[in-house]
XYZ file of C-alpha atoms in Angstrom:
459
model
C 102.443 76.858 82.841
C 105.160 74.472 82.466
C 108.563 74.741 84.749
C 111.068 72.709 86.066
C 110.813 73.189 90.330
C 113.708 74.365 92.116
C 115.160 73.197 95.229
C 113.167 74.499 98.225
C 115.100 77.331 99.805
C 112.883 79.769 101.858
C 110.544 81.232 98.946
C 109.206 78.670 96.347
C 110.792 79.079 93.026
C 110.270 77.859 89.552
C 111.456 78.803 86.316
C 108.105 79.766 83.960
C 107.048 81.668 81.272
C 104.478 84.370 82.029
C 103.006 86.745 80.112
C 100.592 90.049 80.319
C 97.000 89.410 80.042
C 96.817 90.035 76.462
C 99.360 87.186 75.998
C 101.411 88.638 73.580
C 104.912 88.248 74.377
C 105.635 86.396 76.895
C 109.005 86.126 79.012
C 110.959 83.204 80.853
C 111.315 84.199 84.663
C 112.618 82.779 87.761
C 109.262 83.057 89.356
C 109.036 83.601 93.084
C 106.369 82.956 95.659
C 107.362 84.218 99.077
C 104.756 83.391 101.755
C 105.776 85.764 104.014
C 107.171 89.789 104.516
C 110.782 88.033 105.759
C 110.689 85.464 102.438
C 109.581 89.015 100.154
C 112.591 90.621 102.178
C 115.002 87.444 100.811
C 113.545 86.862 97.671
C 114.631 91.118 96.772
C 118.050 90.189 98.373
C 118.582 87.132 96.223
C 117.166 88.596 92.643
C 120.479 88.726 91.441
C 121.919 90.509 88.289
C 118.486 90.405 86.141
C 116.747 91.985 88.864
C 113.196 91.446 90.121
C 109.319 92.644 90.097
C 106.347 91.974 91.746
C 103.622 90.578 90.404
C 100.096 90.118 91.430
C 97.308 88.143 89.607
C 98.345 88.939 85.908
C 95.670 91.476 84.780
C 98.160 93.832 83.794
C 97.778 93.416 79.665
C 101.205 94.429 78.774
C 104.665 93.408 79.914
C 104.595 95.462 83.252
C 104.941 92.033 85.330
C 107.189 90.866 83.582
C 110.932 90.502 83.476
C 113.071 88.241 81.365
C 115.741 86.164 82.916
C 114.558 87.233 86.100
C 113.015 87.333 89.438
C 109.658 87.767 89.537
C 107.820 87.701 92.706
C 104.695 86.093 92.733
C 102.399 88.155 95.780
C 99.381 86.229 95.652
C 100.411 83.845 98.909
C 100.980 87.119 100.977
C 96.972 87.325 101.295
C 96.165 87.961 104.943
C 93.242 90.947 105.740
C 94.925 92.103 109.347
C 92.353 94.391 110.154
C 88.609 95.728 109.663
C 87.724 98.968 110.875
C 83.656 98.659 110.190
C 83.120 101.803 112.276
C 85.736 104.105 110.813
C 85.417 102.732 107.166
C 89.178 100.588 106.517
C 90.601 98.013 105.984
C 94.651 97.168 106.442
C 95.487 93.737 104.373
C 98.483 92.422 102.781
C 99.392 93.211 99.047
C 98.443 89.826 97.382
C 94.764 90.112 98.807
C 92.215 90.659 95.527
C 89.508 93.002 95.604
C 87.355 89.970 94.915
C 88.028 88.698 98.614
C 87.885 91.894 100.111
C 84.158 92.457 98.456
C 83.233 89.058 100.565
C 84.437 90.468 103.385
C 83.295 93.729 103.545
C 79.844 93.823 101.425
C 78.259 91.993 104.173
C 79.124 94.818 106.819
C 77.950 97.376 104.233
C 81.382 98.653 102.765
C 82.700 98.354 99.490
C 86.414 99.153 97.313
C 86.096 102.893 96.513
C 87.701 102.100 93.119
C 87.223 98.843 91.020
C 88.722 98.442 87.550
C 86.599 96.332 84.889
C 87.749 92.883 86.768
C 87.472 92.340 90.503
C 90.704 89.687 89.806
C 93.332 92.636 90.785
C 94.841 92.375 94.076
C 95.316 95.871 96.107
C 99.232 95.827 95.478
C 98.750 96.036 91.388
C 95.872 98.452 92.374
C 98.673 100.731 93.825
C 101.175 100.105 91.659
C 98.957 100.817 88.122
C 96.786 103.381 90.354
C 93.847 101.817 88.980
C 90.727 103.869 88.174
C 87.055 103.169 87.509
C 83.765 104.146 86.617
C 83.677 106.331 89.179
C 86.720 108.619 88.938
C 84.963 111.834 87.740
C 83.907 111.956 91.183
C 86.935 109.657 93.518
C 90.022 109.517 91.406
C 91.872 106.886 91.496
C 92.567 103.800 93.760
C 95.607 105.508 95.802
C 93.823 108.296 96.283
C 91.909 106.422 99.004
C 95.249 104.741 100.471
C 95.944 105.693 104.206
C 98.986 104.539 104.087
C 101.237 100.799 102.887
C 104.562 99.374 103.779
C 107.137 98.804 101.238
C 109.838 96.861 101.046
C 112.660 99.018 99.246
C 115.947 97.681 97.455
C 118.089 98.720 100.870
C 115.722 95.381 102.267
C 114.146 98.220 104.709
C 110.507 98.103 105.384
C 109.383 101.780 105.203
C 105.807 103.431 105.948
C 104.975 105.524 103.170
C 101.983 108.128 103.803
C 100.389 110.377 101.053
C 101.961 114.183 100.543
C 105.399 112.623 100.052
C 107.406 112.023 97.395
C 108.207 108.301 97.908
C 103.885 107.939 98.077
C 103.877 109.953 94.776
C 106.181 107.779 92.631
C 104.863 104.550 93.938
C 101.156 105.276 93.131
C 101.020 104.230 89.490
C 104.686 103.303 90.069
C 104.818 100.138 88.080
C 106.516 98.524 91.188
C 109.661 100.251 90.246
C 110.117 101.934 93.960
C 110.074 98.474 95.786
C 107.487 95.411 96.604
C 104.521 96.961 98.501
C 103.727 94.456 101.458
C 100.685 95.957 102.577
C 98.277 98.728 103.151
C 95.375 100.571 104.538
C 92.681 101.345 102.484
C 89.771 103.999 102.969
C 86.384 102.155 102.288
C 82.844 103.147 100.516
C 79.960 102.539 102.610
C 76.932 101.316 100.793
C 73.335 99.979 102.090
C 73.042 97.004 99.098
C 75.057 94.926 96.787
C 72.796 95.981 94.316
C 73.309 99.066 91.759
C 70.343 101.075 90.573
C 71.431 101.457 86.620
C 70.197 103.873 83.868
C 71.028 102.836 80.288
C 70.433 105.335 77.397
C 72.011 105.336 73.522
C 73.783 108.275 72.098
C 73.774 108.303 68.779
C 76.833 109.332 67.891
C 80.330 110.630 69.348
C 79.453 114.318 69.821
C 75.700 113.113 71.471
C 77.848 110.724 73.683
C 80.125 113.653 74.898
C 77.194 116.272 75.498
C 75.032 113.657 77.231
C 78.412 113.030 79.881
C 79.007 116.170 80.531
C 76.018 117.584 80.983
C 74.567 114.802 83.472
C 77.739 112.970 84.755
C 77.947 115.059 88.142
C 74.842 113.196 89.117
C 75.777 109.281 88.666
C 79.045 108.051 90.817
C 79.277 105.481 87.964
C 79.544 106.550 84.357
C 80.767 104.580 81.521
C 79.686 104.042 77.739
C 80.368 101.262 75.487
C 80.971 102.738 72.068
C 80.919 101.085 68.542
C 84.381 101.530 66.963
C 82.713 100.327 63.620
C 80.106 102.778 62.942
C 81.294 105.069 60.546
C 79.711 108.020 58.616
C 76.451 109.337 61.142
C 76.774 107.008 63.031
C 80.384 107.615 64.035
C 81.145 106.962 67.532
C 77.689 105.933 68.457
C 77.410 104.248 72.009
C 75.261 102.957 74.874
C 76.326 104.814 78.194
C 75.439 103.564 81.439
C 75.706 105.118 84.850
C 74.617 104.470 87.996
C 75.002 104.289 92.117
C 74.771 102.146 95.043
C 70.867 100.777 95.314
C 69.121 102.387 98.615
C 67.291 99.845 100.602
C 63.944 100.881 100.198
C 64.935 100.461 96.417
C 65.072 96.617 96.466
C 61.676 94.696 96.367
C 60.764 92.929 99.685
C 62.446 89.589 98.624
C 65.812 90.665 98.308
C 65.755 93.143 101.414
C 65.585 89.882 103.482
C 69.922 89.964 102.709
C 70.620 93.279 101.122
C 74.077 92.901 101.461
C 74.923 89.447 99.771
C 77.615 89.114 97.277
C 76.049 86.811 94.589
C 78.358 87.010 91.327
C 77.485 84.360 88.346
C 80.199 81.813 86.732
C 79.733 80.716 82.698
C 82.186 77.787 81.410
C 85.640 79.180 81.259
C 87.142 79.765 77.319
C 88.740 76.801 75.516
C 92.476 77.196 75.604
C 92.346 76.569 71.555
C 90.326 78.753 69.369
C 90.671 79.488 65.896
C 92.622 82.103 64.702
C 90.293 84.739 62.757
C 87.441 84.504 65.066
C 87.106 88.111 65.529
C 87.099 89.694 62.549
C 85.473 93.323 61.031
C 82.608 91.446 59.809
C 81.595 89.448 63.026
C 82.332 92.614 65.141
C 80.723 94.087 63.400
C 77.403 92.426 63.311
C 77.735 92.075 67.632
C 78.266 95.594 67.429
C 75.037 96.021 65.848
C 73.392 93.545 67.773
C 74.730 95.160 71.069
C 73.403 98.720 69.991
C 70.263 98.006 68.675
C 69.206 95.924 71.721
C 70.294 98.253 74.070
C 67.515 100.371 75.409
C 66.712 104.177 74.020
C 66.120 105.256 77.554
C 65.637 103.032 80.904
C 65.820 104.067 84.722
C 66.212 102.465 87.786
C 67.610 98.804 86.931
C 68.617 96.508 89.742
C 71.770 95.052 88.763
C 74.349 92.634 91.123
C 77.462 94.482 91.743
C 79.535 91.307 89.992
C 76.840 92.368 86.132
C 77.372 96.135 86.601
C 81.317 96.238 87.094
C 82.740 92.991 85.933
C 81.036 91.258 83.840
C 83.939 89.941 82.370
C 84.622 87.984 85.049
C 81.761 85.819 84.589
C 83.842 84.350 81.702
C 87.188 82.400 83.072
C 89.583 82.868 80.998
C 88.191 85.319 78.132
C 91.103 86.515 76.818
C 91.302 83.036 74.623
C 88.921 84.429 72.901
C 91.480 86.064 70.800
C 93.481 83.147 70.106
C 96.852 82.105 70.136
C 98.417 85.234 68.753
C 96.850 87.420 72.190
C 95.090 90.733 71.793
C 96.315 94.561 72.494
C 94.686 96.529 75.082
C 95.250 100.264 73.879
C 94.399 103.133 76.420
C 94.608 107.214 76.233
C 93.457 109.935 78.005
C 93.676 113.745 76.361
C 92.443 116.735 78.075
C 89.303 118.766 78.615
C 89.644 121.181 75.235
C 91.189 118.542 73.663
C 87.609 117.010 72.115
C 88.743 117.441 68.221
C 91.438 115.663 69.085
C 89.142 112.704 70.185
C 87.158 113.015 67.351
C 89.977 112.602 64.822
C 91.233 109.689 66.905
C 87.759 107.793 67.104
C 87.052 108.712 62.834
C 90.885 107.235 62.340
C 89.591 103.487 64.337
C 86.448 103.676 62.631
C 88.037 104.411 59.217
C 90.771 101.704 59.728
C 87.654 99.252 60.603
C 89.230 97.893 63.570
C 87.480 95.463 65.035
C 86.931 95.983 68.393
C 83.764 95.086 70.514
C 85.685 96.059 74.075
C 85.614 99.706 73.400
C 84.804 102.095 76.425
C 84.880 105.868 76.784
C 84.586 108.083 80.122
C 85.712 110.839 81.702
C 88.339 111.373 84.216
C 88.197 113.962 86.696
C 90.492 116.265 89.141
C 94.038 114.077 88.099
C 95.810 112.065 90.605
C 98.933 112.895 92.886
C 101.244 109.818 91.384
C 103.956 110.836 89.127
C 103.286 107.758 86.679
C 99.285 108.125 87.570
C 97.486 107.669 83.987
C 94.670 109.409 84.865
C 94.080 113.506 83.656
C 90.666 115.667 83.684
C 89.616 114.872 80.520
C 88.993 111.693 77.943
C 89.853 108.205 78.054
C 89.154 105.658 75.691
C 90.378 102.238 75.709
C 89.811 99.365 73.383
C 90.881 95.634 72.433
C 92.211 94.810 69.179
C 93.652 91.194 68.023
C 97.631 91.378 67.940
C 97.687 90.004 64.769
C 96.131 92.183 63.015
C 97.735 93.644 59.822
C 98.961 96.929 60.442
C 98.470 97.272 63.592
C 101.852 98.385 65.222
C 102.693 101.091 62.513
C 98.596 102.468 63.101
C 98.697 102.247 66.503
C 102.380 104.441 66.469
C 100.114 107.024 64.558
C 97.584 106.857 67.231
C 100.009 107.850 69.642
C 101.703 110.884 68.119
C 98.093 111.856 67.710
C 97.913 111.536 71.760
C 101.348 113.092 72.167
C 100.607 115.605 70.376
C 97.735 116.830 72.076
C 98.813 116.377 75.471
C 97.754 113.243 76.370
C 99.320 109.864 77.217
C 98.618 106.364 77.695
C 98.274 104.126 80.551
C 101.707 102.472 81.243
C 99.829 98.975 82.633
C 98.361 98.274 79.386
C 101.087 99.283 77.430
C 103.361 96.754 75.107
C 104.716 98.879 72.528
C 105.051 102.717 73.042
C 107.961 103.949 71.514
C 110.255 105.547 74.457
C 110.511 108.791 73.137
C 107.422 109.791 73.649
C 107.251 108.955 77.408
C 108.303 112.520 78.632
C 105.735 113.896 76.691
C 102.695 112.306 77.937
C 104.461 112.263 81.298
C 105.877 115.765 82.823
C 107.107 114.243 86.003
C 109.125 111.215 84.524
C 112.789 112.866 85.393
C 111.203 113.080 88.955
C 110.441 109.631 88.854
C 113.872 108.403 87.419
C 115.738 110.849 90.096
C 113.575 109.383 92.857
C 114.622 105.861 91.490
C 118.078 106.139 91.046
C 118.642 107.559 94.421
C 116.351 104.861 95.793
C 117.332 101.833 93.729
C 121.138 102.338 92.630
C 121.899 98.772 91.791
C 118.583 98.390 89.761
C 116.951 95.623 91.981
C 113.739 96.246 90.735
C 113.488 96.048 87.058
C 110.796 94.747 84.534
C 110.065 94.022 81.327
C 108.728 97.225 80.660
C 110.912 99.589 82.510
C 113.778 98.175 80.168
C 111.718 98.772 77.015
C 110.787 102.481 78.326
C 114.131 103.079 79.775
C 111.897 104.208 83.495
């Protein structure tokens, strides 16, 4: 990240270009790094006329963190854990602190994040503002469910306490940081007795397999989630390996690794070349990992050990993988449509496979009761989310299709992945959007807190 260094005036500025994590379009900011709630508080008074947003560790894959010509405020320095409660199960920490530090801190006194996204790189701010969910939201809903309560800094420069049941709570839980800068919070924790996870891997063999074997059996796994193989076509259609598991009991672990049942051991490969060829993932070598993948999964297997970092992020074990889809970036595409709604998912799943996308991050699960944010993605039902290579031909006009599709049947997609939704279908897939604007206007006349994507959806 190149920028020119501004003079040193409370927060530290720079000009820079940052983009989403798919890299695909990416803006020129005036990006600022406060180090402190009174710098946050100075930064929001100084944003000037482009306005500002916060911005945690960049996972968000579309433009939500993002804000062109101006402020951006970088959270990560605000990083401070104020307080363990390892009797009553919490934790109160600043915004910039990542669920990767907080796992250090609390696995070894046998608590863990109630909700984790695919990457542990998210810090509990973002986790708020995108209301993150994960494998295990069938049973625990999302991340702000399991908020006590946070602080945020609103465009007035007051520092308000904002407790679930209200309003203000509701529209900044999946929020997009629209409402204000959240400084910090207090999070309800999971206990657990390992950092291992006791894992059962099984194939379906197709889409309608995959669905019966997660509904009939889900209620008994905390984590569910399948990989499924966008390619397979005809039989084969929507065929998947689905894996599900919990928290290892002690008595689980063999005697070697019940000497420190509680260590957080993750594993590190060489991070991805900034420079790889364009091309590199195309239907034919997706393809033949996608058949790989399936075939070596196993028909049927119970009881795996597997380190928290392999079961939940193994992603992260590769720095940098998003290179991996070159210069031109990659789309992350996410929806969620209803119980009832299955044919709808069926028609959506034979339209990938029949385009021969060529995705090999494809994951399907279902979402429980939904959550009490406004902007919250997450409905009981279906979600099914996917990577595909920006460049590919076609790709904006068939994902537009894909989304009438969701419209249509009552679903919606999840705001911090988006980069291209068309803003007239917002309202649709969100009912409580003129909430949301009504709360924000009132809140926010001047428009201090503005992004990238609240321009392009008009929030």
């Amino acid at each position: 990240m190149s920028a020119d260094t501004l003079p040193d005036a409370g927060p530290e500025e720079q000009w820079a270009a940052v983009s989403g994590w798919g890299r695909t379009a990416p803006s020129t900011v005036r990006l600022v790094r406060p180090r402190t709630y009174e710098e946050a508080a100075e930064a929001v008074r100084g944003c000037g006329a482009r306005g500002g947003i916060a911005r945690g560790l960049g996972r968000a894959y579309g433009d939500a963190a993002q804000n062109a010509g101006g402020a951006v405020l970088d959270m990560t320095a605000l990083d401070r854990v104020r307080a363990i409660d390892p009797e009553g199960g919490t934790v109160r920490c600043d915004a910039g602190v990542s669920l990767h530090r907080l796992m250090e801190l609390l696995l070894p006194l046998g608590w863990f994040v109630p909700v984790t996204p695919g990457t542990r790189y998210v810090t509990v701010g973002g986790a708020i503002g995108a209301d993150i969910h994960g494998k295990n939201h069938h049973g625990s809903g999302s991340f702000s469910r399991h908020v006590l309560s946070l602080e945020l800094l609103t465009a007035d420069g007051a520092v308000r306490t904002v407790r679930p049941g209200t309003p203000l709570f509701d529209a900044t839980a999946g929020g997009m940081g629209l409402t204000g800068v959240i400084l910090s919070a207090t999070v309800r924790l999971q206990p657990v007795a390992t950092a291992l996870m006791s894992v059962d891997t099984e194939r379906a063999a197709d889409l309608d397999d995959l669905m019966a074997r997660l509904t009939t059996a889900d209620h008994r796994y905390r984590y569910s989630v399948a990989w499924i193989d966008l390619l397979a076509r005809g039989a084969a259609t929507g065929r998947a390996v689905l894996t599900r598991g919990d928290h290892a009991p002690l008595e689980a672990l063999p005697a070697r690794a019940r000497r420190d049942p509680l260590a957080f051991r993750t594993s590190r490969l060489p991070a991805a070349p900034s420079l790889l060829p364009e091309g590199l993932l195309t239907r034919t070598t997706v393809g033949l990992f996608n058949e790989v993948w399936y075939r070596r999964a196993p028909r049927h297997r119970t009881g795996q050990l597997q380190r928290i970092s392999a079961f939940f992020h193994p992603l992260d074990g590769l720095p940098h993988w998003n290179r991996i889809y070159g210069r031109g970036g990659f789309v992350q595409y996410q929806f969620v449509v209803g119980h009832g709604r299955e044919e709808a998912l069926r028609r959506i799943v034979r339209r990938i496979s029949e385009h021969r996308c060529p995705s090999f991050l494809a994951v399907l699960k279902r979402f429980g009761p939904a959550d009490p944010g406004w902007l919250s993605f997450p409905v009981p039902g279906w979600t099914l989310a996917l990577d595909l290579p920006a460049g590919l031909p076609g790709l904006g006009a068939f994902l537009d299709g894909l989304d009438d599709e969701v419209a249509g049947a009552g679903g919606r997609v999840y705001l911090a992945k988006d980069s291209r939704l068309r803003p007239e279908l917002l309202a649709a897939m969100y009912p409580r959007l003129d909430a949301f604007r009504e709360l924000r206007a009132e809140l926010d006349p001047r428009g201090v807190f503005v992004s990238d994507l609240s321009r392009r959806l008009a929030l």
